[in-house]
Amino acid sequence: MRLQLCALTATAAITMAFVAGASTMSPALPDVDALLQHIDDLYRSKSSVARIEIDVTTARSTRNMRLRAWTRGEEEVLVLIEAPPREAGTATLRVDNNLWNYLPKIARTIRVPPAAMLGSWMGTDFTNDDLVKESSLRKDFVARIDRRSDAPPGWWLTLDVKPGVVGRWARIEMLVSDERLPVEERHYDRKGRLARSMQFDDVKMLGGRRLPAHIALVPADSVGQRTEMRYLEVQFDIALSDDTFSLSRLEQIRQ
Amino acid sequence: MNWTGSTMRMAWRNLWRNPRRTALALAAIGLSVMLVLAYTSILRAYGEWIVETITGPMLGHVQAHAPQWRKDQLMDRTLREVDKKLAELRRDPDVGSATARVYAPALAARGEEGFAVMVMGIDSTAESGPARLLTDVLEPLREREAFIGRQLAELMNVRAGDEIAVVGQGIDGSLANDLFTVKAVVTTSVDLVNRQGLLVQLSSAQSLFAMPDEAHEIVIHARHPEMASTLARRLIRRPAGGA
């Protein structure tokens, strides 16, 4: 009887250990470079045309903008503000590391200088630099898998800036779901302080692929301030003519 | 010592016993007093000149800002009802002058190339004069006119009469953009203004950056600079929250 009890207890212990082990067993580690490549291409592909809504909330006001954006590859972006009427027709063109703004009110195109790259883009919490450096995560950072996340299931990646790279961020922490979609990003400045965080949610089918349609950017040092971006419509891999990303097009785009 | 009439008489006699010695002593005493007075005057004038040079153009003797503005200089941290506050301050007998300013980072361009500038909305009349921000300006600014710092003007290749585009961000987050005509290239005693300053009339800046009757700074010059601390403490106790 005593032996039987011991045997039962041992069996139960082994079973429990096995179950516990199975429940904590992590999925295979993903290929970091492939994962970042996938995330980079998520909203862009070879080319894209998107309609986007942006809400900017500050301590004293809330502002809504509707945009249309064209992208081709990693280096060409054209953004046109369609609403509100006061800013309609304002456009931004990025080609390689150059950024121009077209301002219909004064009918001028102005190239954004390097010294102003950290300035706000169109009054949002995104910077001009975000538009230019958007594609260089793999180039400027060394990425590694940091830890497993249980809720939501996925992986925390840490991206440390490579020595000698000049930029705003020293480190980026990124939570990527098992579905290979971004869930959260935390950006740390050169002094190691959390500067802002981004949440990605409302995953839905857009342009034939599942992606987070809603992105919220929250600066760490400004209480009550946030920028929310919602993709309303996206088309991927459509043919765009070469002059889409030209200065002449930038100035005519309003028509 | 008992100062009687005989003592005084003895002293008087002694003065005249050796007139040359007395004259030399008197001359030495007079010269010493004169030197001390001259030294004190020069020292005091020099001190006042230093204070005026440092505080006159930019700092003032007392400054008022919205809470936290000095820390992060965010566009939307503003003082409100500025006209009313300035009127109250100017009625104060200890206040020599009070003027409001707007500071806004922006891009300025004569052609396509943009340059990072600091747009300063100022009362060009109040800021003109000896030991003030604008020492050699004859005419005040009008709407859509600007003074530009000399080094910035050289960098942008801008001269008086040129038209420049200014692009920034309103305090409501909206896009602020307008054209300004350069009225004059100015050299001030403030390096930041010479290197990055685009000075426009306060009302133009308020309109451009969507901040009517608001400003980032009120600069006060006290009638008696040595009483600046007392004045500041008294203004802070005002119901409006220190201007």
XYZ file of C-alpha atoms in Angstrom:
498
model
C 0.000 0.000 0.000
C 2.734 2.394 0.997
C 4.725 1.459 -2.116
C 1.683 1.999 -4.316
C 1.165 5.452 -2.832
C 4.804 6.299 -3.457
C 4.543 5.056 -7.023
C 1.365 7.069 -7.608
C 2.920 10.155 -6.130
C 6.010 9.748 -8.291
C 3.886 9.235 -11.412
C 1.807 12.311 -10.583
C 4.928 14.353 -9.973
C 6.464 13.275 -13.279
C 3.196 13.994 -15.114
C 2.876 17.408 -13.510
C 6.473 18.233 -14.294
C 5.949 17.199 -17.915
C 2.757 19.264 -18.205
C 4.396 22.237 -16.557
C 7.397 21.861 -18.826
C 5.191 21.633 -21.884
C 3.224 24.726 -20.891
C 6.377 26.833 -20.468
C 8.028 25.474 -23.595
C 8.622 28.456 -25.887
C 8.099 28.453 -29.622
C 11.243 28.361 -31.700
C 13.219 31.605 -31.698
C 12.393 33.648 -34.789
C 14.999 34.858 -37.275
C 15.440 38.477 -36.138
C 16.553 39.852 -39.467
C 13.702 38.212 -41.342
C 11.284 39.459 -38.694
C 12.480 43.057 -39.022
C 12.361 42.799 -42.793
C 8.790 41.558 -42.534
C 7.813 44.439 -40.218
C 9.538 46.985 -42.439
C 7.592 45.794 -45.457
C 4.318 45.426 -43.607
C 2.899 48.849 -44.438
C 4.923 49.461 -47.536
C 5.702 46.461 -49.736
C 7.255 47.383 -53.109
C 4.827 50.257 -53.422
C 1.690 51.423 -51.657
C -1.055 53.981 -51.690
C -2.845 54.608 -48.409
C -5.497 56.830 -46.919
C -4.698 57.658 -43.331
C -6.377 59.560 -40.538
C -4.304 61.213 -37.833
C -5.555 62.569 -34.517
C -3.195 64.758 -32.533
C -4.103 65.344 -28.908
C -2.262 67.881 -26.781
C -2.991 69.301 -23.356
C -4.926 72.173 -24.924
C -6.314 70.958 -28.253
C -7.261 68.040 -30.474
C -6.669 68.064 -34.199
C -7.702 65.720 -36.958
C -6.005 65.310 -40.338
C -6.696 63.091 -43.308
C -3.796 62.145 -45.521
C -3.051 60.275 -48.674
C 0.358 58.637 -48.884
C 2.273 57.036 -51.739
C 5.411 54.979 -51.160
C 7.790 53.167 -53.480
C 10.570 51.048 -52.089
C 12.221 52.301 -48.934
C 13.367 55.681 -50.141
C 10.422 57.393 -51.809
C 7.417 58.772 -49.939
C 4.836 61.383 -50.874
C 2.243 62.536 -48.336
C -0.637 64.882 -49.138
C -2.858 66.445 -46.477
C -6.476 66.367 -47.695
C -8.177 67.757 -44.578
C -8.692 69.985 -42.629
C -9.339 72.637 -45.305
C -6.856 75.060 -43.704
C -4.000 72.656 -44.397
C -5.374 70.826 -47.422
C -2.860 70.633 -50.252
C 0.170 70.719 -47.981
C 2.457 67.937 -49.083
C 5.712 66.283 -48.045
C 8.072 64.527 -50.423
C 10.886 62.298 -49.337
C 13.454 61.020 -51.813
C 16.441 59.240 -50.278
C 17.468 61.368 -47.281
C 15.945 64.581 -48.617
C 12.681 66.009 -47.418
C 10.648 68.815 -48.961
C 7.403 70.431 -47.830
C 5.072 72.147 -50.257
C 2.966 74.901 -48.680
C 0.027 75.913 -50.879
C -0.865 78.987 -48.819
C 2.384 80.676 -49.785
C 2.994 78.539 -52.898
C 6.494 77.577 -51.791
C 8.479 74.360 -51.632
C 10.997 74.251 -48.813
C 13.658 71.658 -48.271
C 13.913 70.619 -44.632
C 17.531 71.096 -43.453
C 19.338 68.506 -41.323
C 19.108 70.843 -38.310
C 15.310 70.647 -38.423
C 15.024 66.894 -38.827
C 14.065 66.398 -35.192
C 11.281 68.937 -35.499
C 7.669 67.895 -35.508
C 6.196 66.704 -38.787
C 3.011 68.676 -39.498
C 2.341 69.266 -35.816
C 2.238 65.588 -34.898
C 4.466 63.725 -32.470
C 6.228 62.178 -35.432
C 9.403 63.968 -36.455
C 10.752 64.712 -39.899
C 13.465 62.258 -38.973
C 10.871 59.512 -38.587
C 9.981 59.908 -42.235
C 13.591 59.849 -43.360
C 15.005 57.210 -41.029
C 11.935 55.002 -41.176
C 13.647 52.313 -43.171
C 17.010 52.148 -41.462
C 16.307 50.018 -38.394
C 18.179 47.064 -39.825
C 20.956 49.293 -41.094
C 21.537 51.406 -37.958
C 20.734 48.967 -35.140
C 21.919 45.606 -33.897
C 18.839 43.566 -33.076
C 18.530 40.650 -30.692
C 15.731 38.709 -29.085
C 15.399 39.824 -25.499
C 12.637 37.769 -23.920
C 9.395 35.962 -24.453
C 6.108 37.786 -23.910
C 3.094 35.837 -22.667
C 0.391 38.443 -23.062
C 0.192 38.964 -25.918
C 2.229 35.946 -27.016
C 5.286 37.101 -28.868
C 8.865 38.235 -28.490
C 10.509 41.353 -27.137
C 13.328 42.465 -29.406
C 16.020 44.918 -28.383
C 17.689 47.058 -31.009
C 20.888 48.793 -29.912
C 22.288 51.526 -32.109
C 25.515 50.624 -33.872
C 28.652 52.504 -32.755
C 29.253 55.635 -34.797
C 25.674 55.975 -36.008
C 24.317 59.477 -35.424
C 20.672 59.534 -34.480
C 18.124 60.202 -31.820
C 17.648 56.701 -30.458
C 20.147 54.673 -28.484
C 17.851 51.699 -28.055
C 14.480 50.509 -29.277
C 12.496 47.766 -27.600
C 9.933 46.112 -29.806
C 7.239 43.598 -28.977
C 6.355 41.449 -31.986
C 3.453 39.019 -31.772
C 3.658 35.379 -32.835
C 1.657 36.554 -35.829
C 4.770 38.584 -36.770
C 2.966 41.874 -36.227
C 4.284 44.805 -34.152
C 2.462 45.279 -30.861
C 4.525 47.883 -29.042
C 7.701 49.875 -29.495
C 9.638 51.820 -26.852
C 12.208 54.334 -27.964
C 15.049 55.332 -25.642
C 17.165 58.437 -26.216
C 20.945 58.741 -26.060
C 20.812 59.194 -22.287
C 18.908 55.942 -21.923
C 15.624 57.644 -21.022
C 12.320 56.411 -22.395
C 11.324 59.106 -24.903
C 8.195 57.676 -26.446
C 6.205 54.514 -26.936
C 4.068 53.257 -29.807
C 1.168 50.852 -29.573
C -0.120 48.927 -32.594
C -3.622 47.455 -32.483
C -6.894 46.926 -34.363
C -5.432 44.199 -36.568
C -7.514 43.817 -39.702
C -7.289 42.982 -43.393
C -6.054 45.954 -45.366
C -4.854 45.685 -48.937
C -5.021 41.918 -48.766
C -2.874 41.499 -45.659
C -3.424 41.480 -41.913
C -1.834 44.434 -40.197
C -2.452 46.775 -37.249
C -4.643 49.560 -38.596
C -4.190 51.785 -35.551
C -0.917 53.167 -34.232
C -0.734 55.361 -31.125
C 2.427 57.330 -30.416
C 2.769 58.616 -26.866
C 5.674 60.909 -25.901
C 6.998 60.011 -22.467
C 7.602 63.557 -21.287
C 4.327 65.248 -22.259
C 1.297 64.470 -20.149
C -1.922 64.126 -22.122
C -0.204 64.301 -25.499
C -0.498 61.614 -28.174
C -0.723 61.094 -31.904
C -2.979 58.376 -33.253
C -2.713 57.164 -36.823
C -5.364 54.983 -38.437
C -5.043 53.348 -41.832
C -8.393 53.665 -43.586
C -7.445 52.080 -46.879
C -4.251 50.611 -48.322
C -3.349 49.230 -51.721
C -0.079 47.395 -52.155
C 2.176 46.731 -55.117
C 0.487 49.017 -57.573
C 2.325 50.673 -60.418
C 3.423 54.245 -59.675
C 4.995 56.452 -62.303
C 8.473 57.888 -61.762
C 7.199 61.458 -61.594
C 5.006 60.622 -58.577
C 8.031 61.321 -56.409
C 9.261 64.510 -58.061
C 9.260 68.150 -56.979
C 7.042 69.119 -59.919
C 4.480 66.542 -58.822
C 4.763 67.810 -55.238
C 3.644 71.259 -56.357
C 0.879 70.012 -58.661
C -0.535 67.341 -56.425
C -3.319 69.553 -55.126
C -5.019 69.626 -58.528
C 38.635 114.307 25.885
C 37.181 117.618 26.955
C 36.778 119.862 23.877
C 36.870 123.256 25.550
C 37.365 126.641 23.977
C 41.050 126.617 24.977
C 41.642 123.336 23.099
C 40.070 124.737 19.954
C 42.120 127.870 20.198
C 45.298 125.818 20.654
C 44.467 123.734 17.581
C 43.794 126.801 15.516
C 47.123 128.337 16.563
C 48.945 125.117 15.724
C 47.467 125.152 12.224
C 49.049 128.485 11.595
C 52.313 127.766 13.341
C 53.542 125.946 10.185
C 51.252 127.055 7.310
C 53.144 125.009 4.674
C 52.736 121.781 6.667
C 49.037 122.562 7.177
C 48.539 123.243 3.481
C 50.272 119.972 2.552
C 48.157 118.011 5.025
C 44.958 119.597 3.729
C 45.949 118.895 0.121
C 46.740 115.264 0.933
C 43.420 114.773 2.707
C 41.491 116.444 -0.140
C 43.262 114.414 -2.803
C 42.610 111.163 -0.921
C 38.912 111.927 -0.532
C 38.707 112.864 -4.195
C 40.407 109.634 -5.250
C 38.133 107.537 -3.061
C 35.069 109.288 -4.482
C 36.295 108.879 -8.051
C 37.136 105.205 -7.512
C 33.751 104.502 -5.931
C 31.936 106.326 -8.713
C 33.810 104.513 -11.470
C 33.293 101.165 -9.776
C 29.596 101.784 -9.309
C 29.128 103.068 -12.853
C 31.025 100.062 -14.194
C 28.807 97.730 -12.148
C 25.669 99.436 -13.420
C 27.000 99.281 -16.981
C 27.666 95.544 -16.621
C 24.188 94.949 -15.202
C 22.636 97.046 -17.965
C 24.676 95.292 -20.653
C 23.664 91.879 -19.380
C 20.051 92.593 -18.530
C 19.216 95.364 -20.981
C 18.921 93.667 -24.376
C 17.459 90.306 -23.492
C 17.109 89.278 -19.867
C 15.535 92.236 -18.156
C 15.503 92.368 -14.365
C 12.451 90.174 -13.883
C 10.982 87.593 -16.262
C 7.583 85.924 -16.251
C 6.837 82.611 -17.994
C 4.222 79.903 -17.894
C 5.169 77.063 -15.516
C 7.678 74.626 -17.034
C 8.399 76.847 -20.066
C 11.961 77.542 -19.020
C 12.563 73.809 -18.741
C 11.244 72.579 -22.085
C 10.270 75.749 -24.006
C 7.263 74.001 -25.548
C 5.276 76.232 -27.868
C 1.978 75.751 -26.070
C 3.229 76.770 -22.617
C 2.146 80.373 -22.868
C 1.135 83.303 -20.721
C -2.431 84.328 -21.528
C -4.199 87.725 -21.467
C -0.857 89.314 -22.102
C -2.200 92.770 -22.989
C -3.980 93.017 -19.648
C -0.936 91.807 -17.732
C 1.334 94.275 -19.522
C -1.043 97.141 -18.758
C -1.073 96.193 -15.075
C 2.702 95.921 -14.957
C 3.220 99.281 -16.646
C 1.056 100.936 -13.988
C 3.338 99.618 -11.249
C 5.553 102.461 -9.960
C 8.562 100.153 -9.588
C 8.368 98.899 -13.170
C 10.375 100.880 -15.692
C 9.211 98.918 -18.722
C 7.480 95.631 -19.527
C 7.354 93.901 -22.870
C 6.139 90.531 -24.147
C 7.919 88.104 -26.455
C 7.094 85.009 -28.487
C 9.772 82.409 -29.228
C 9.052 79.892 -31.974
C 11.432 77.535 -33.745
C 10.714 77.531 -37.453
C 12.121 77.077 -40.910
C 12.879 80.087 -43.056
C 13.706 80.039 -46.742
C 14.456 82.635 -49.359
C 14.397 80.028 -52.112
C 13.980 76.280 -51.744
C 16.641 75.720 -49.092
C 15.229 75.856 -45.572
C 17.170 77.110 -42.542
C 16.397 76.513 -38.892
C 15.588 79.857 -37.275
C 14.132 81.201 -34.051
C 11.211 83.475 -34.790
C 10.980 86.099 -32.054
C 7.802 88.089 -31.759
C 8.740 91.404 -30.139
C 7.398 94.885 -29.561
C 9.966 96.534 -31.809
C 9.295 99.994 -30.384
C 9.742 98.945 -26.759
C 12.803 96.851 -27.598
C 14.604 99.740 -29.339
C 17.008 102.120 -27.647
C 20.374 102.247 -25.904
C 21.222 98.990 -24.107
C 18.109 97.335 -25.539
C 17.799 94.506 -28.047
C 17.645 96.834 -31.045
C 20.161 99.621 -30.660
C 20.490 100.861 -34.227
C 16.964 100.496 -35.600
C 15.156 103.630 -36.664
C 11.709 102.444 -37.715
C 9.504 99.930 -35.929
C 8.327 96.743 -37.625
C 4.980 96.507 -39.360
C 2.906 93.421 -40.088
C 4.730 90.863 -42.263
C 8.040 92.627 -41.895
C 11.068 91.120 -40.218
C 14.509 91.983 -38.931
C 17.059 89.247 -39.449
C 20.261 88.580 -37.466
C 23.394 89.395 -39.439
C 25.005 85.959 -39.347
C 21.743 84.279 -40.294
C 21.279 86.753 -43.139
C 24.756 85.923 -44.432
C 24.057 82.205 -44.159
C 20.759 82.538 -46.026
C 22.161 85.115 -48.437
C 19.344 87.498 -47.525
C 19.337 91.287 -47.817
C 16.902 94.006 -46.814
C 13.925 93.937 -49.167
C 14.039 90.156 -49.788
C 10.952 88.060 -49.194
C 11.338 84.948 -47.053
C 8.950 82.125 -46.286
C 8.533 81.099 -42.665
C 7.159 77.688 -41.702
C 6.524 76.537 -38.167
C 3.922 75.037 -35.938
C 1.058 76.842 -34.270
C 0.383 76.198 -30.616
C -2.760 74.311 -31.651
C -0.525 72.005 -33.718
C -1.589 73.548 -37.009
C 0.880 74.380 -39.749
C 2.013 78.002 -39.508
C 3.363 79.513 -42.713
C 3.605 82.988 -44.138
C 5.797 85.322 -46.164
C 7.769 88.167 -44.570
C 9.736 91.010 -46.113
C 13.154 91.630 -44.568
C 13.148 95.228 -43.344
C 16.724 95.278 -42.080
C 19.679 93.100 -41.214
C 20.515 93.761 -37.570
C 23.474 93.195 -35.294
C 22.593 92.871 -31.634
C 24.565 92.114 -28.506
C 22.811 88.735 -28.283
C 24.590 85.974 -30.160
C 21.465 83.808 -30.527
C 19.644 86.646 -32.261
C 22.556 87.292 -34.622
C 22.888 83.626 -35.527
C 19.287 82.431 -35.580
C 16.989 85.350 -34.977
C 14.152 86.376 -37.209
C 12.444 89.228 -35.386
C 8.839 90.012 -36.264
C 6.247 92.222 -34.646
C 4.581 90.566 -31.634
C 1.140 90.709 -33.246
C 2.484 89.051 -36.434
C 3.981 86.211 -34.407
C 0.790 85.797 -32.385
C -1.224 85.596 -35.579
C 1.217 83.254 -37.343
C 1.423 80.798 -34.471
C -2.284 80.921 -33.558
C -1.714 82.437 -30.126
C -3.798 85.624 -29.876
C -3.058 87.670 -26.752
C -0.524 85.052 -25.634
C 3.248 85.126 -25.264
C 6.057 82.976 -23.929
C 7.807 85.630 -21.901
C 7.260 88.984 -20.280
C 10.463 90.890 -19.631
C 10.396 93.591 -16.974
C 13.001 96.282 -16.431
C 12.814 97.642 -12.899
C 13.168 101.357 -12.204
C 15.788 100.433 -9.623
C 17.662 97.310 -10.756
C 19.026 96.718 -7.257
C 15.416 96.225 -6.114
C 14.718 93.540 -8.768
C 14.457 90.687 -6.259
C 11.967 92.606 -4.140
C 9.960 93.499 -7.227
C 9.942 89.887 -8.424
C 8.742 88.629 -5.037
C 5.981 91.225 -4.984
C 4.835 90.387 -8.529
C 4.739 86.665 -7.777
C 2.281 87.338 -4.952
C -0.185 88.928 -7.397
C -3.447 87.023 -7.940
C -2.621 86.581 -11.650
C 0.231 84.294 -10.645
C 3.174 86.586 -11.058
C 2.182 88.392 -14.246
